[in-house]
Phi, psi and omega in degrees: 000139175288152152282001186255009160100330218269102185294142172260011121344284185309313211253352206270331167284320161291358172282339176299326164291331177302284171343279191321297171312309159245071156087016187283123183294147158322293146345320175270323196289282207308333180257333134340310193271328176295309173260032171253339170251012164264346167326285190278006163273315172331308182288026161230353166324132160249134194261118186248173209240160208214148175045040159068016150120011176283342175202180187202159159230188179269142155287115194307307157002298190307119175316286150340338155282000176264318197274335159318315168268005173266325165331268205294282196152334213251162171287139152321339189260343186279313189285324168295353102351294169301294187281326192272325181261155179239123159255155166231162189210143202217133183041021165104341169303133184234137185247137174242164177184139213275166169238162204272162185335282198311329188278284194309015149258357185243316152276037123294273168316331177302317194293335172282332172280274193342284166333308155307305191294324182315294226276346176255020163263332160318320175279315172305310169321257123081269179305353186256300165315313168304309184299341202285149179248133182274164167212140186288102228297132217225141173273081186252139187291134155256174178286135163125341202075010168270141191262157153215166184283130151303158170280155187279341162199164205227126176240175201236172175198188171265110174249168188199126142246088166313080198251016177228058186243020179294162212217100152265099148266161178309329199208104172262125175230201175324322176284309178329313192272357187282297163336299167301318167309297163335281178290336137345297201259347149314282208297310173304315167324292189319310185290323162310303182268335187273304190256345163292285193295338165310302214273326187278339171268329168317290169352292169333291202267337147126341210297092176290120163194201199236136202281153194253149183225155178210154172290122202281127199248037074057272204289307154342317156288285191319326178282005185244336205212355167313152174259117187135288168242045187270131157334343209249295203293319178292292176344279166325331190257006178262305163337316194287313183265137203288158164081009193264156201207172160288298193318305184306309180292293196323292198316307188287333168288343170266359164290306186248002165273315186304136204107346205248140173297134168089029183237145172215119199220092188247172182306343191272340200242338168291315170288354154257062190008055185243159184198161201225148187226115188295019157046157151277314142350312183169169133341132169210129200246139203233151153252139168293305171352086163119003191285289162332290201298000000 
């Protein structure tokens, strides 16, 4: 259920009409919509483990799996191939070798962000295209009496900045925290150029009001992303070193984070190897699980 009350009932004929204005033909609507619902069946796939959990396959079972292969296009034995198996190739040779549950579900999601990212770069292409304007080459006076040609085409486009997307779920991992980190360093501009610089020209000018004060979220950045102890940087330097685990980062972020503002590691959360970042939004509680790989 949405939180905003909003049925997508209600709205699914303007996105159609949205469609429509910019130039997506019936054929283009229709392979959009297929594949945005082989996504969400794909999130419902299930994998069961095999050989005493030594290789795995798709469950054939599974509800979800005829319209998914139908969507997409593909055999059941190739997408159980594609997630469950790998090759490799060594001295010109190619190997193929099966994979255990925990991987083929970690390309099950990859295939699905993947999958997800085309079509919205495809709608973006798509809206970029439509909007774009040619312009005809045109002779205009300069100083001096010399002329020059205008350019021969121009595009015009859309921009949507979303600075308020921070993202707290039941189970927060590396995107999430990559996605927050984002929006950080968004809300700080914003507070910088709208209301900070707003408020210093009022000021200027002479301008009676009454001042809005907001919180500098600075040391939030620093904590995700300074060079020395930010997370991202212990990530980066737990990668680096052979042998490394989610366990091995979590140690070292409670090692050299604690203490630090906005870092929050109480015992319930170092025994689920978790750690939580005060947001300018709010508490955001992170699993380490999956950072490393």
């Amino acid at each position: 259920d949405r939180r905003d009350g909003v049925q997508d009932t209600d709205t699914f004929e303007d996105l159609v009409d949205a469609l429509e204005v910019m130039g997506f033909t019936q054929e283009q609507q229709d392979d959009v919509f297929s594949i945005a619902s082989a996504v969400l069946h794909l999130s419902n796939l299930s994998i069961n483990p095999i050989k005493g959990g030594e290789e795995c396959e798709i469950d054939a079972e599974n509800e979800h799996l005829e319209p998914i292969l139908k969507l997409l296009g593909v055999t059941k034995e190739n997408l159980n191939q594609a997630l469950c198996y790998f090759k490799i190739e060594a001295r010109g040779q190619s190997y193929t070798r099966a994979v255990q549950k925990d991987k083929a579900e970690k390309g099950l999601e990859a295939l699905m962000k993947a999958t997800y990212s085309a079509i919205f770069d495809y709608i973006v292409k798509r809206i970029n295209a439509s909007i774009t304007v040619k312009k005809k080459g045109s002779i205009s006076e300069t100083g001096g009496g010399r002329r020059s040609k205008g350019g021969d085409s121009g595009n015009a486009f859309i921009g949507v900045l979303d600075i308020f997307g921070f993202e707290s779920f039941k189970v927060n991992s590396f995107e999430q925290l990559c996605i927050n980190y984002c929006n950080e360093a968004l809300q700080q501009q914003f507070n910088l150029f709208v209301l900070k610089n707003e408020q210093d020209e009022y000021e200027q000018e002479g301008i009676k009001w009454s001042f809005i004060s907001f919180p500098d979220n600075q040391d939030a950045l620093d904590l995700i992303w300074k060079k020395g102890y930010g997370i991202l940087n212990i990530l980066d330097d737990q990668c680096r070193a052979p042998g490394t685990t989610d366990k091995t980062f979590a140690n070292d972020l409670y090692q050299k984070l604690q203490g630090k503002p906005r870092f929050e590691a109480n015992f319930r959360q170092v025994g689920a190897r978790q750690f939580g970042v005060f947001h300018y939004a709010g508490l955001v509680e992170y699993e380490t699980d999956g950072f490393v790989e």
